[in-house]
PDB file of C-alpha atoms and ligand atoms in Angstrom:
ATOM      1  CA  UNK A   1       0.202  29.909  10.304  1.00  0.00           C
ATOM      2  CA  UNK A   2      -2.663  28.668   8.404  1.00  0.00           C
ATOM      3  CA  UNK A   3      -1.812  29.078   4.584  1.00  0.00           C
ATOM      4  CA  UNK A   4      -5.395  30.626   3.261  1.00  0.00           C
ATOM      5  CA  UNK A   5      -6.249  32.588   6.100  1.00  0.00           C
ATOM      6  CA  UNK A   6      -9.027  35.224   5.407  1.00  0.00           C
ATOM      7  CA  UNK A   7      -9.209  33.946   1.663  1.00  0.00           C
ATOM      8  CA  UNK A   8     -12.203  33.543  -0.067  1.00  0.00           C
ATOM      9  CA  UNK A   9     -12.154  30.411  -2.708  1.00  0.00           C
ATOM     10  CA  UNK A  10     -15.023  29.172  -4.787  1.00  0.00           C
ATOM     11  CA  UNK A  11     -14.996  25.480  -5.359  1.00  0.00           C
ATOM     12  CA  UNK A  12     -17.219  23.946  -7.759  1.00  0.00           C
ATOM     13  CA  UNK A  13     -18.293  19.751  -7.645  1.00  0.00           C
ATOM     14  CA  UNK A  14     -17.868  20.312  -3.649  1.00  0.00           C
ATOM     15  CA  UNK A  15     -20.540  18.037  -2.193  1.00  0.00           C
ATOM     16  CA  UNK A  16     -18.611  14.934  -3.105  1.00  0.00           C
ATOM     17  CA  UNK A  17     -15.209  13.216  -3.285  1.00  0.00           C
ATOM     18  CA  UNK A  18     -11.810  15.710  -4.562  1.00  0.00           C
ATOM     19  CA  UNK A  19     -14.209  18.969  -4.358  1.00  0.00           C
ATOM     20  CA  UNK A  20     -15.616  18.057  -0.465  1.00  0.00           C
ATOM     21  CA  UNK A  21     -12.014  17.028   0.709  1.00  0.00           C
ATOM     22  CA  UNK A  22     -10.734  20.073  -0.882  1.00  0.00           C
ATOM     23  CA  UNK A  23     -13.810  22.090   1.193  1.00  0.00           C
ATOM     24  CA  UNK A  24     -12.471  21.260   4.088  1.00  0.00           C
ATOM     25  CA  UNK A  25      -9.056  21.452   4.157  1.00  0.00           C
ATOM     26  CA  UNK A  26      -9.443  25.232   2.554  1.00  0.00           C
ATOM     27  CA  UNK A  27     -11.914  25.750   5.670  1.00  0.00           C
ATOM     28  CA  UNK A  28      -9.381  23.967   8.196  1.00  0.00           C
ATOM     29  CA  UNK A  29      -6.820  26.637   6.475  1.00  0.00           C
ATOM     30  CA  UNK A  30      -9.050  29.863   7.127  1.00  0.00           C
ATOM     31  CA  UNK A  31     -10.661  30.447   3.729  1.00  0.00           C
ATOM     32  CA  UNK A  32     -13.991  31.314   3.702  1.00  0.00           C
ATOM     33  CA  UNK A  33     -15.478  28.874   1.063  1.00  0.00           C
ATOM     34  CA  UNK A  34     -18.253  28.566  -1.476  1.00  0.00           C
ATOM     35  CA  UNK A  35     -19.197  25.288  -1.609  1.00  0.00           C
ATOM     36  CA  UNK A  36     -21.133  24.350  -5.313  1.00  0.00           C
ATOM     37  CA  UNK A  37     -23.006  21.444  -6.357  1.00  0.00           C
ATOM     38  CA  UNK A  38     -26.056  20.670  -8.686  1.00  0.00           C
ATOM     39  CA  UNK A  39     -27.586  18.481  -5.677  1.00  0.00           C
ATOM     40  CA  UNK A  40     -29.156  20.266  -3.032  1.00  0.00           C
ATOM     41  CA  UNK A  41     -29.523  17.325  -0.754  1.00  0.00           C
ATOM     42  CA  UNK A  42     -26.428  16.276  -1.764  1.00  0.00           C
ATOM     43  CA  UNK A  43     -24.578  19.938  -0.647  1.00  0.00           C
ATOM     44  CA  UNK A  44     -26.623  20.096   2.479  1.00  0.00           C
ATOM     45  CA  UNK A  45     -25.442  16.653   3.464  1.00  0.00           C
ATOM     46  CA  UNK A  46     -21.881  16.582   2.644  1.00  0.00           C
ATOM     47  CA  UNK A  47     -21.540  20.686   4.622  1.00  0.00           C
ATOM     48  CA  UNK A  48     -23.740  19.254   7.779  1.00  0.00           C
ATOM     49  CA  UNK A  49     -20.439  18.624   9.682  1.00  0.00           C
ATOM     50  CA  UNK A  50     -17.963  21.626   8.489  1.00  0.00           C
ATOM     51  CA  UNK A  51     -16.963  23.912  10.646  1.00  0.00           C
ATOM     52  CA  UNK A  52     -15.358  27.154   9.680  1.00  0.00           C
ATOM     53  CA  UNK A  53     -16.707  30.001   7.380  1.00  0.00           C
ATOM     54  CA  UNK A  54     -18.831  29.024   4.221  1.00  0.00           C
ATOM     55  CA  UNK A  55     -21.594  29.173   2.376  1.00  0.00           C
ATOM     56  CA  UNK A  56     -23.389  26.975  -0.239  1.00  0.00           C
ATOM     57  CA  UNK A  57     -24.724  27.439  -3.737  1.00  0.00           C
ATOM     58  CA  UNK A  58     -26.393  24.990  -5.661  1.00  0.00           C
ATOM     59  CA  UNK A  59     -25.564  25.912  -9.580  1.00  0.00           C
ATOM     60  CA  UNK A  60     -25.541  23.202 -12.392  1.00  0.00           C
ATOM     61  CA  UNK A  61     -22.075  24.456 -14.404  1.00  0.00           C
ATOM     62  CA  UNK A  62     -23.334  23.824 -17.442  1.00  0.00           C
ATOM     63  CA  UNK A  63     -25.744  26.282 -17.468  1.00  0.00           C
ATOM     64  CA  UNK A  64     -24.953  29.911 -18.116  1.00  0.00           C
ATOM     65  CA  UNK A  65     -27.319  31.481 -15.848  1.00  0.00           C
ATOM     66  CA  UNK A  66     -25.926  29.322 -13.043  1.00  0.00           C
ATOM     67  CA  UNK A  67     -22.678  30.095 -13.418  1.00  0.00           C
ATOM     68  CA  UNK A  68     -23.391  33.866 -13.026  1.00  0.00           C
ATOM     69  CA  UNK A  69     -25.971  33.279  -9.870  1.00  0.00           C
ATOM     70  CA  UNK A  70     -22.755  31.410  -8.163  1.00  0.00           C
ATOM     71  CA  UNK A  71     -20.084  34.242  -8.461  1.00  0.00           C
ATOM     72  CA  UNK A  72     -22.926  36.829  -7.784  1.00  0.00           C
ATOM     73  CA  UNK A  73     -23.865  35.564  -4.625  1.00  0.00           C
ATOM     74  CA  UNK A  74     -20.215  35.169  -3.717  1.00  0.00           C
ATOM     75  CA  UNK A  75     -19.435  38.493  -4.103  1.00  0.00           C
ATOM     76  CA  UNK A  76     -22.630  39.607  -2.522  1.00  0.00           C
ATOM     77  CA  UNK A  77     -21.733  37.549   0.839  1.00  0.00           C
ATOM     78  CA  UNK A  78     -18.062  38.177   0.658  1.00  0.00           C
ATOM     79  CA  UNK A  79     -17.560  40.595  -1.983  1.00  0.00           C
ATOM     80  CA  UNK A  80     -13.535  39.476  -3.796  1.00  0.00           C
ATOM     81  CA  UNK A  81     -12.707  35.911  -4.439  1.00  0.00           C
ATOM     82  CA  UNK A  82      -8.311  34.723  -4.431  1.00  0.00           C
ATOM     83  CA  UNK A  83      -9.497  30.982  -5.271  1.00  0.00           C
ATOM     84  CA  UNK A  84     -11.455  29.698  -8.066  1.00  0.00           C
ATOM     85  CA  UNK A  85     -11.338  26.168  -7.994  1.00  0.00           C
ATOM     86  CA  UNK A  86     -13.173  24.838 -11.114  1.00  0.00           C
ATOM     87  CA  UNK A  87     -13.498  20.496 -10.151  1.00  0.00           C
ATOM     88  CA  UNK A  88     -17.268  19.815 -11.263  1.00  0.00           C
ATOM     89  CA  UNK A  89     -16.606  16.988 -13.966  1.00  0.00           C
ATOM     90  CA  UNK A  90     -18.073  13.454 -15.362  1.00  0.00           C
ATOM     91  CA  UNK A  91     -16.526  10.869 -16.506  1.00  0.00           C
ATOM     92  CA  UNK A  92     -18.953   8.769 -18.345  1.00  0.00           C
ATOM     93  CA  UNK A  93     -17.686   5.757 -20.330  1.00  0.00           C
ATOM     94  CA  UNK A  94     -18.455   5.080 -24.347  1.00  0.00           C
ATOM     95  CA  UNK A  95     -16.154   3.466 -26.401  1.00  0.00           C
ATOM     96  CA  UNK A  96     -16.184   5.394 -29.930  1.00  0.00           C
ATOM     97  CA  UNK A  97     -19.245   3.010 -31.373  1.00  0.00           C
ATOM     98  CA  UNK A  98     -21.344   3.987 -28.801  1.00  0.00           C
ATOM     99  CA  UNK A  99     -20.350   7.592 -28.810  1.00  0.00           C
ATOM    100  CA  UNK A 100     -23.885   9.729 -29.740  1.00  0.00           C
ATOM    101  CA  UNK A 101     -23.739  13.940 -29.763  1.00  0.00           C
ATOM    102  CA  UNK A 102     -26.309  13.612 -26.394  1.00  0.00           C
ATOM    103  CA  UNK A 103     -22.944  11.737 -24.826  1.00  0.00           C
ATOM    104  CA  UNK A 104     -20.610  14.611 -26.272  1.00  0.00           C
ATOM    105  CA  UNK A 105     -23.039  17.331 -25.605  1.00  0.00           C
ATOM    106  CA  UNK A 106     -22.854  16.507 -21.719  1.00  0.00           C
ATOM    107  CA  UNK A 107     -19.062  15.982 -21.347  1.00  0.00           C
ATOM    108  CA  UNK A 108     -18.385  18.877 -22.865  1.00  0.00           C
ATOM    109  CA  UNK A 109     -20.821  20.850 -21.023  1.00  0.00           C
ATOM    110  CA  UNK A 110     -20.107  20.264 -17.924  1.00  0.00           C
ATOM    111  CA  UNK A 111     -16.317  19.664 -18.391  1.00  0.00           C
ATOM    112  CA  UNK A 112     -15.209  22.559 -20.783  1.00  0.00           C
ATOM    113  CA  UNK A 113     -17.793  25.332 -21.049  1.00  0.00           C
ATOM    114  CA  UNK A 114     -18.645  25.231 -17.114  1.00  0.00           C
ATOM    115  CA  UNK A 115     -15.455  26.256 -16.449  1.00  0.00           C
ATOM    116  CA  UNK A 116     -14.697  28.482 -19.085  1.00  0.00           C
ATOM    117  CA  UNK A 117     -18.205  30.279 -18.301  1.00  0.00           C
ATOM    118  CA  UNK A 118     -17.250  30.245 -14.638  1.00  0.00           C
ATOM    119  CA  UNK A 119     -13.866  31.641 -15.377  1.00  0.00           C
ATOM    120  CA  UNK A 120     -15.562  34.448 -17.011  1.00  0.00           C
ATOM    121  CA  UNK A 121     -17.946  35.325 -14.894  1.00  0.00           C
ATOM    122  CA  UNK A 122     -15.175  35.412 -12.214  1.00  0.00           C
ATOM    123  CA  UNK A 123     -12.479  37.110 -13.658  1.00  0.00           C
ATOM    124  CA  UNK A 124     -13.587  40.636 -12.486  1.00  0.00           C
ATOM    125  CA  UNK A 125     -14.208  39.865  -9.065  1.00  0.00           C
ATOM    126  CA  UNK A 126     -10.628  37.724  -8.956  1.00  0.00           C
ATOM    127  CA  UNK A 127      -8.153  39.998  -6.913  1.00  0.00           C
ATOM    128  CA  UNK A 128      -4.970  40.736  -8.345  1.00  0.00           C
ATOM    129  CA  UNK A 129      -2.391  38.007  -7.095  1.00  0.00           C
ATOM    130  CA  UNK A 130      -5.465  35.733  -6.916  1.00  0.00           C
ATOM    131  CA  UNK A 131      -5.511  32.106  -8.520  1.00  0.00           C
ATOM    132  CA  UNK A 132      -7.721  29.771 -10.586  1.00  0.00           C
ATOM    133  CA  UNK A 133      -7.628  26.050 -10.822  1.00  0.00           C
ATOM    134  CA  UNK A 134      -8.918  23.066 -12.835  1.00  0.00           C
ATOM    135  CA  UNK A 135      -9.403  19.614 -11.629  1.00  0.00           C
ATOM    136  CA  UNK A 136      -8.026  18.351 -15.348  1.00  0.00           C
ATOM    137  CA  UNK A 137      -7.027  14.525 -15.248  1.00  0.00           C
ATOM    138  CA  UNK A 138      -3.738  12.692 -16.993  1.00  0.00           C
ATOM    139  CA  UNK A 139      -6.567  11.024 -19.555  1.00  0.00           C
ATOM    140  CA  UNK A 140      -5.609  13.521 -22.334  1.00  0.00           C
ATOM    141  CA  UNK A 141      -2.120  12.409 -22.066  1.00  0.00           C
ATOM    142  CA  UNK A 142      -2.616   8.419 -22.674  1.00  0.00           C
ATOM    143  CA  UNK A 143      -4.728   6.481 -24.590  1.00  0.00           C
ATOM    144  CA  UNK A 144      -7.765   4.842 -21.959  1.00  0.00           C
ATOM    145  CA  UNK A 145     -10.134   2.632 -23.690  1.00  0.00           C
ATOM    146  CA  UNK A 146     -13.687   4.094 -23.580  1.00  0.00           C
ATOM    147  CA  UNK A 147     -12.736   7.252 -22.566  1.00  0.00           C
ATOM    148  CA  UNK A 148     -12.637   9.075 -25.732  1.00  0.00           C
ATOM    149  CA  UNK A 149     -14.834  12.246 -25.175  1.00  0.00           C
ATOM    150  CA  UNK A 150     -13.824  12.416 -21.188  1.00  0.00           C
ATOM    151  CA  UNK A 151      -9.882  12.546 -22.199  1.00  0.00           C
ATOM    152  CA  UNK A 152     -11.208  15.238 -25.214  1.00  0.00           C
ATOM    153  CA  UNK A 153     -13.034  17.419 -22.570  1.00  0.00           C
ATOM    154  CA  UNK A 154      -9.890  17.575 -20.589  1.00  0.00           C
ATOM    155  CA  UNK A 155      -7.287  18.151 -23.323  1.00  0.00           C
ATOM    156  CA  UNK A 156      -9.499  21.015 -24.593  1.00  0.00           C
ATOM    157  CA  UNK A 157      -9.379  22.595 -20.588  1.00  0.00           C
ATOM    158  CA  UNK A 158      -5.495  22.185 -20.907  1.00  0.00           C
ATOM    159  CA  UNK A 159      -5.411  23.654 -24.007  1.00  0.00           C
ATOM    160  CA  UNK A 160      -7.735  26.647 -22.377  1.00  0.00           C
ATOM    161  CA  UNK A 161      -5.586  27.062 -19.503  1.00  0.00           C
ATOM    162  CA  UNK A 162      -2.601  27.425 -21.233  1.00  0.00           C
ATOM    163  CA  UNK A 163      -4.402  30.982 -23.103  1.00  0.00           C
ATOM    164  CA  UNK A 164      -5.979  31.790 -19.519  1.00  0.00           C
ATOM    165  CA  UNK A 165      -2.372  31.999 -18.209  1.00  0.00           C
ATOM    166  CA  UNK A 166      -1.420  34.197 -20.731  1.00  0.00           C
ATOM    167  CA  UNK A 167      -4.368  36.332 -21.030  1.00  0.00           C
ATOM    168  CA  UNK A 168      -4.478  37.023 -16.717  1.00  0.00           C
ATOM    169  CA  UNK A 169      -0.395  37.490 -16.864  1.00  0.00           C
ATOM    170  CA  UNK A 170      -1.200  41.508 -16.061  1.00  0.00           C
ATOM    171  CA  UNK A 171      -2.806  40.779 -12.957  1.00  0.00           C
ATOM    172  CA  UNK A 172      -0.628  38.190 -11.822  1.00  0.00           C
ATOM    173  CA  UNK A 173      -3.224  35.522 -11.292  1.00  0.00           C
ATOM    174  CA  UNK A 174      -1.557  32.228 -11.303  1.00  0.00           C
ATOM    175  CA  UNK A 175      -3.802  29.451 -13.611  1.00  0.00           C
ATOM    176  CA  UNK A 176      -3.079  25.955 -12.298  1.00  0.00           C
ATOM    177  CA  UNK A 177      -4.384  22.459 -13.425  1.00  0.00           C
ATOM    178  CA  UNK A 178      -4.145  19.271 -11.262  1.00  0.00           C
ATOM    179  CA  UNK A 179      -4.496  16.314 -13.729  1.00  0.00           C
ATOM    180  CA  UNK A 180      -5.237  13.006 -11.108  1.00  0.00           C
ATOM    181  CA  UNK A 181      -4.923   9.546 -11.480  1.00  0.00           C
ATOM    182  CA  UNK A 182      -7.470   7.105 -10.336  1.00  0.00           C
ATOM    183  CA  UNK A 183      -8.428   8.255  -7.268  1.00  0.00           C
ATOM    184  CA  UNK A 184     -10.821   6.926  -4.966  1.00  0.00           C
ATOM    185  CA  UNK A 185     -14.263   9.044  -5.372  1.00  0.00           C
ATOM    186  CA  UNK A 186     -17.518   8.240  -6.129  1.00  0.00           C
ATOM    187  CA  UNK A 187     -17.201   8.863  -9.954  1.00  0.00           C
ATOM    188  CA  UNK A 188     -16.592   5.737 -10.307  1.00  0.00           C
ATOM    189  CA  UNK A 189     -19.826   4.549  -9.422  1.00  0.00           C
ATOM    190  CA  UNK A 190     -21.548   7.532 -12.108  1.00  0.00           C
ATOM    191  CA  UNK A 191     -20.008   6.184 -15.177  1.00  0.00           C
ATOM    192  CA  UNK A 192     -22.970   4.321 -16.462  1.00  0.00           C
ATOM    193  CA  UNK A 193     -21.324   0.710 -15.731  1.00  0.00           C
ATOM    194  CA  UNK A 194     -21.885  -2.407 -13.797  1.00  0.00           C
ATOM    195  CA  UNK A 195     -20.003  -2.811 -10.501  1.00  0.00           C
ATOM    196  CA  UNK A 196     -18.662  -5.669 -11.617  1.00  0.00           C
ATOM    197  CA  UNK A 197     -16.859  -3.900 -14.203  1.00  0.00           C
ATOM    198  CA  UNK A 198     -16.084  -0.951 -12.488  1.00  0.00           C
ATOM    199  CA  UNK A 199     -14.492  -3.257  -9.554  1.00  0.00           C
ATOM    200  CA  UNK A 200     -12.025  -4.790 -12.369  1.00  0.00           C
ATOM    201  CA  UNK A 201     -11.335  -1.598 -14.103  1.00  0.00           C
ATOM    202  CA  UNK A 202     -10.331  -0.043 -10.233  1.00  0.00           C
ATOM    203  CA  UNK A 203      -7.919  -3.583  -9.937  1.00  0.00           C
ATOM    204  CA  UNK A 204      -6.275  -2.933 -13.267  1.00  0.00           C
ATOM    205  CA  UNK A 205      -5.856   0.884 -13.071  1.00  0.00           C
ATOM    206  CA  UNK A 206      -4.011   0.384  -9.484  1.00  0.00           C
ATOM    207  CA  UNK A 207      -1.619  -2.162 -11.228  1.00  0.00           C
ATOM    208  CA  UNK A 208      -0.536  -0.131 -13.591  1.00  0.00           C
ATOM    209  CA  UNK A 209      -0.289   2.898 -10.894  1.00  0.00           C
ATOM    210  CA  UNK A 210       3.729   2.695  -9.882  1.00  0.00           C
ATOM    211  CA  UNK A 211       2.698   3.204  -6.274  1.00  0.00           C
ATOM    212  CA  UNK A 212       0.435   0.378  -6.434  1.00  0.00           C
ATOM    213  CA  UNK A 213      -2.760   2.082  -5.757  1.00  0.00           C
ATOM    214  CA  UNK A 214      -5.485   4.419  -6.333  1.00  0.00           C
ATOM    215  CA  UNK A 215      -5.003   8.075  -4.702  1.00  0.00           C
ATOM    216  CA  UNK A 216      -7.057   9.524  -2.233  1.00  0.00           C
ATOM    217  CA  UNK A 217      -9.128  12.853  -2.220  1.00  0.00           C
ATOM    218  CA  UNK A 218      -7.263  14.319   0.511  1.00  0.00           C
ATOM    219  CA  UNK A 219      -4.065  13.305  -1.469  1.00  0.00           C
ATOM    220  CA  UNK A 220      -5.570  15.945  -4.442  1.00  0.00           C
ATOM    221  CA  UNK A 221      -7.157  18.520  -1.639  1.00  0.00           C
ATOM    222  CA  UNK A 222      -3.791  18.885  -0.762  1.00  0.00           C
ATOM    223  CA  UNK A 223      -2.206  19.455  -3.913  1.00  0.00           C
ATOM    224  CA  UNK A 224      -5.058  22.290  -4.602  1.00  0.00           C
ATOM    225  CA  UNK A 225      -3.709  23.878  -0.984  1.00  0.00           C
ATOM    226  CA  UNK A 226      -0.127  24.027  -2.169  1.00  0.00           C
ATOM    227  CA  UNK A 227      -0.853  25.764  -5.330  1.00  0.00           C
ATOM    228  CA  UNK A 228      -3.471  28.433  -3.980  1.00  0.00           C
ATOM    229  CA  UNK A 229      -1.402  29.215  -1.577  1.00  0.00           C
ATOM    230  CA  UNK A 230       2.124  31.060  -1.463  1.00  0.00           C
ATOM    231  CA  UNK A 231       3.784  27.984  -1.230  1.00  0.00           C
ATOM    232  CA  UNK A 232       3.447  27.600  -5.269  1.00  0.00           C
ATOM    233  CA  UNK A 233       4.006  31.670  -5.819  1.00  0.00           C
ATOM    234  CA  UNK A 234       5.826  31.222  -8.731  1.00  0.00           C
ATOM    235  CA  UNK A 235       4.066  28.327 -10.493  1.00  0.00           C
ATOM    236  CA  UNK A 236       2.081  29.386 -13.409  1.00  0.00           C
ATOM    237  CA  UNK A 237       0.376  27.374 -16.168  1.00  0.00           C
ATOM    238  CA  UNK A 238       1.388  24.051 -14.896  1.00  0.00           C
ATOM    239  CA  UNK A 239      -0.519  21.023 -15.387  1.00  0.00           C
ATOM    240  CA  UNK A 240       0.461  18.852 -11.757  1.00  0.00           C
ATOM    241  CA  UNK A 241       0.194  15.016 -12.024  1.00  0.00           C
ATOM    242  CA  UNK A 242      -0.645  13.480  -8.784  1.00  0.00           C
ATOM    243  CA  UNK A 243      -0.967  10.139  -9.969  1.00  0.00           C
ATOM    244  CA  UNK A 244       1.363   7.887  -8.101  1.00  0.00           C
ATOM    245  CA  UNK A 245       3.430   8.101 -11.281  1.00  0.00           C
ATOM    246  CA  UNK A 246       1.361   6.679 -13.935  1.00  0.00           C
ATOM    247  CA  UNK A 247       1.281   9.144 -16.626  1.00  0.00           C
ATOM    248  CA  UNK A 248       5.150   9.325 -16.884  1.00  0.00           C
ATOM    249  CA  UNK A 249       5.453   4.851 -17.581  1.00  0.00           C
TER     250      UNK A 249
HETATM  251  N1  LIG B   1     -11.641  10.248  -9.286  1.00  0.00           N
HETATM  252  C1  LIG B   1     -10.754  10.137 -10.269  1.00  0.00           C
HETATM  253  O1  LIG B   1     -10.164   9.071 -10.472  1.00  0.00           O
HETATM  254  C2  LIG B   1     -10.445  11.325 -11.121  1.00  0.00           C
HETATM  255  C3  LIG B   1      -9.332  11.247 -11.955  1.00  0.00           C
HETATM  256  C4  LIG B   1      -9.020  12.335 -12.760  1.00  0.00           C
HETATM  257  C5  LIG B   1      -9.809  13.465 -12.739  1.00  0.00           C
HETATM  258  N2  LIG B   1     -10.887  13.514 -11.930  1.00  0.00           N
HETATM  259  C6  LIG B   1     -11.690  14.740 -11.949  1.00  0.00           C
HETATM  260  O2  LIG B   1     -11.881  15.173 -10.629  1.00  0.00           O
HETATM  261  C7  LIG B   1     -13.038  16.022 -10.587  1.00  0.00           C
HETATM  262  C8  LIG B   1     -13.838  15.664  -9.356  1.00  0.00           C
HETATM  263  O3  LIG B   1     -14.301  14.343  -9.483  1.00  0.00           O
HETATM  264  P1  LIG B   1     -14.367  13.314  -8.274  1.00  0.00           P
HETATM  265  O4  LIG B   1     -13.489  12.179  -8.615  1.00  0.00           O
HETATM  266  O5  LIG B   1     -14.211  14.004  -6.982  1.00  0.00           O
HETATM  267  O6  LIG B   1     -15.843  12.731  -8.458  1.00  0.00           O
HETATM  268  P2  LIG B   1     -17.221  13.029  -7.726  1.00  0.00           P
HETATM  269  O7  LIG B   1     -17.113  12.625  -6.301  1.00  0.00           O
HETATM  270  O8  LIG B   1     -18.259  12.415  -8.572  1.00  0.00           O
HETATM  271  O9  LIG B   1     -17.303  14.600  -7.784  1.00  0.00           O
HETATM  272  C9  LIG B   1     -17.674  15.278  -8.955  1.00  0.00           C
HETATM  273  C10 LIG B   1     -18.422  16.504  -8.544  1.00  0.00           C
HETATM  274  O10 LIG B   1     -18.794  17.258  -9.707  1.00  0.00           O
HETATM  275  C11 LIG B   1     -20.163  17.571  -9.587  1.00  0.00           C
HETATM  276  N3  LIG B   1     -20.820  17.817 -10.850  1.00  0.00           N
HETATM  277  C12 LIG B   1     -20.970  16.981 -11.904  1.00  0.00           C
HETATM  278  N4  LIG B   1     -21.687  17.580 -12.860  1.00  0.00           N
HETATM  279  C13 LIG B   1     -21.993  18.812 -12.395  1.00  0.00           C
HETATM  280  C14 LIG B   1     -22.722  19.899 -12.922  1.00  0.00           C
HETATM  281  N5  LIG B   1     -23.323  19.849 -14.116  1.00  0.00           N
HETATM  282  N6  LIG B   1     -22.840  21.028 -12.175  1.00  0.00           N
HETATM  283  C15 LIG B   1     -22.275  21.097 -10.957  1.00  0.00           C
HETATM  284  N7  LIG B   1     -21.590  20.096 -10.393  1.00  0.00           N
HETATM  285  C16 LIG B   1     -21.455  18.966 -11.117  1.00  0.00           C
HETATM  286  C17 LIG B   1     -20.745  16.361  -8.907  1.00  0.00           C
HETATM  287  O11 LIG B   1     -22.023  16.634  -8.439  1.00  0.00           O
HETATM  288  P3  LIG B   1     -23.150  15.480  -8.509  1.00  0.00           P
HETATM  289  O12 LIG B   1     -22.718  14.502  -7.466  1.00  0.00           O
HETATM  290  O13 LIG B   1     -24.377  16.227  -8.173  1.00  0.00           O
HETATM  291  O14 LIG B   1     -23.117  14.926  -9.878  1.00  0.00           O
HETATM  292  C18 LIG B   1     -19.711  16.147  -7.821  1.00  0.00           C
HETATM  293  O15 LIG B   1     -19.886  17.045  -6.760  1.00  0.00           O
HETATM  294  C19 LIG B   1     -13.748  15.833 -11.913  1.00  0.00           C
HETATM  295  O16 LIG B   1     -13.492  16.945 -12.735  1.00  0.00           O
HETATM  296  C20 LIG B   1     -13.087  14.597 -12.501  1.00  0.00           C
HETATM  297  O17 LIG B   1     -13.101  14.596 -13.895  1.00  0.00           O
HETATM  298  C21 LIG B   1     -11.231  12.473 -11.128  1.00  0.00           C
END
């Protein structure tokens, strides 16, 4: 029995990496899905070979007005939504010297408010029983060089979830996050460093995994399935490392 069957979820950053892989397992499950990306090419690309039930919407989540369009023409093509799954992030690098407010302004943008203006918009089309999700990361919970605003953007979307969960409790909408560890997407190559660097950052973050290595989008897609779906009915508020271990040495 396919565990989202007939389900509509809404999953933001899905023309690439955690948010695509996510896309298609939800569609392989029998959701109907709204894919969103700020690339149009990008969206129309990455959906060419999906099969199943979907639509597209390009919104940039950092913009109010985009935010709105997205849930408006969900609920115009398929009118409730049980799945919001908020995973559009950036993960630029600046150690604290280089830090300016157009860095901040950016990460926080598109890492805090996007979802938290998404959430809202979305809340009254949610069904009861329904669920929301944050791609979060375990940054906020250890110290990574460089990293400072990134790991700031996602301890203050832990911090939000924690007073979503409370504030939907009425409704019984469970709010999960999913805090990764280095996984294997093309962020990596969007954080405003040379490859060089980037390909000894990747070596040194999969030694310190436990497991030895970096995850895999599908490994996180699946982790998103388990708690939409029934499977996780009574996990609420959580914040799930799937990280090969690394945030607990
Ligand atoms: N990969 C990791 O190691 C890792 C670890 C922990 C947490 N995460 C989190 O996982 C999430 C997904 O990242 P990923 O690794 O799958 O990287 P990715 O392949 O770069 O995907 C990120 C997605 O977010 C979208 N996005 C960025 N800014 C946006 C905006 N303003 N409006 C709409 N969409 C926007 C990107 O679109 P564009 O391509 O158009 O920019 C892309 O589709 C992020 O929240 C990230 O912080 C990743």
């Amino acid at each position: 029995m396919s565990k989202l069957q007939g389900k509509v979820a809404v999953i933001t950053g899905a023309n690439s990496g955690i948010g695509l892989a996510t896309a298609k397992l939800f569609l392989e499950e029998g959701a109907k899905v709204v894919l969103s990306g700020r690339r149009e090419t990008a969206l129309v690309k990455a959906t060419k070979d999906l099969n199943g039930e979907f639509i597209t919407v390009v919104a940039d989540v950092a913009k109010e007005s985009d935010n709105k369009k997205l849930i408006e023409e969900t609920v115009n093509t398929y009118g409730k939504i049980d799945v919001l799954f908020l995973n559009a992030g950036i993960a630029p690098v600046a150690p604290t010297n280089e830090i300016t407010a157009e860095h901040y302004n950016e990460v926080f943008d598109i890492n805090v408010k996007g979802p938290i203006l998404a959430t809202k918009e979305a809340i009254p089309h949610i069904n009861d029983g329904g669920s929301i999700l944050f791609t979060n990361s375990i940054v906020h919970q250890k110290g990574f060089d460089g990293f400072g605003v990134y790991s700031a953007s996602k301890g203050a979307l832990r911090a939000y979830s924690r007073v979503l969960t409370s504030e939907l409790k009425d409704r019984g909408i469970r709010v999960n996050s999913i805090a990764p560890g280095p996984i294997e997407t093309p962020i990596y190559g969007k954080m405003n460093l040379p490859g060089e660097v980037v390909e000894e950052m990747g070596k040194s973050f999969a030694q310190t995994v436990p497991l030895g290595r970096f995850g895999k989008s599908e490994e996180i897609a699946s982790t998103a399935l388990f708690l939409a779906s029934e499977d996780a009915s009574f996990i609420n508020g959580v914040e799930l490392e799937v990280d090969g271990g690394l945030s607990q040495i």
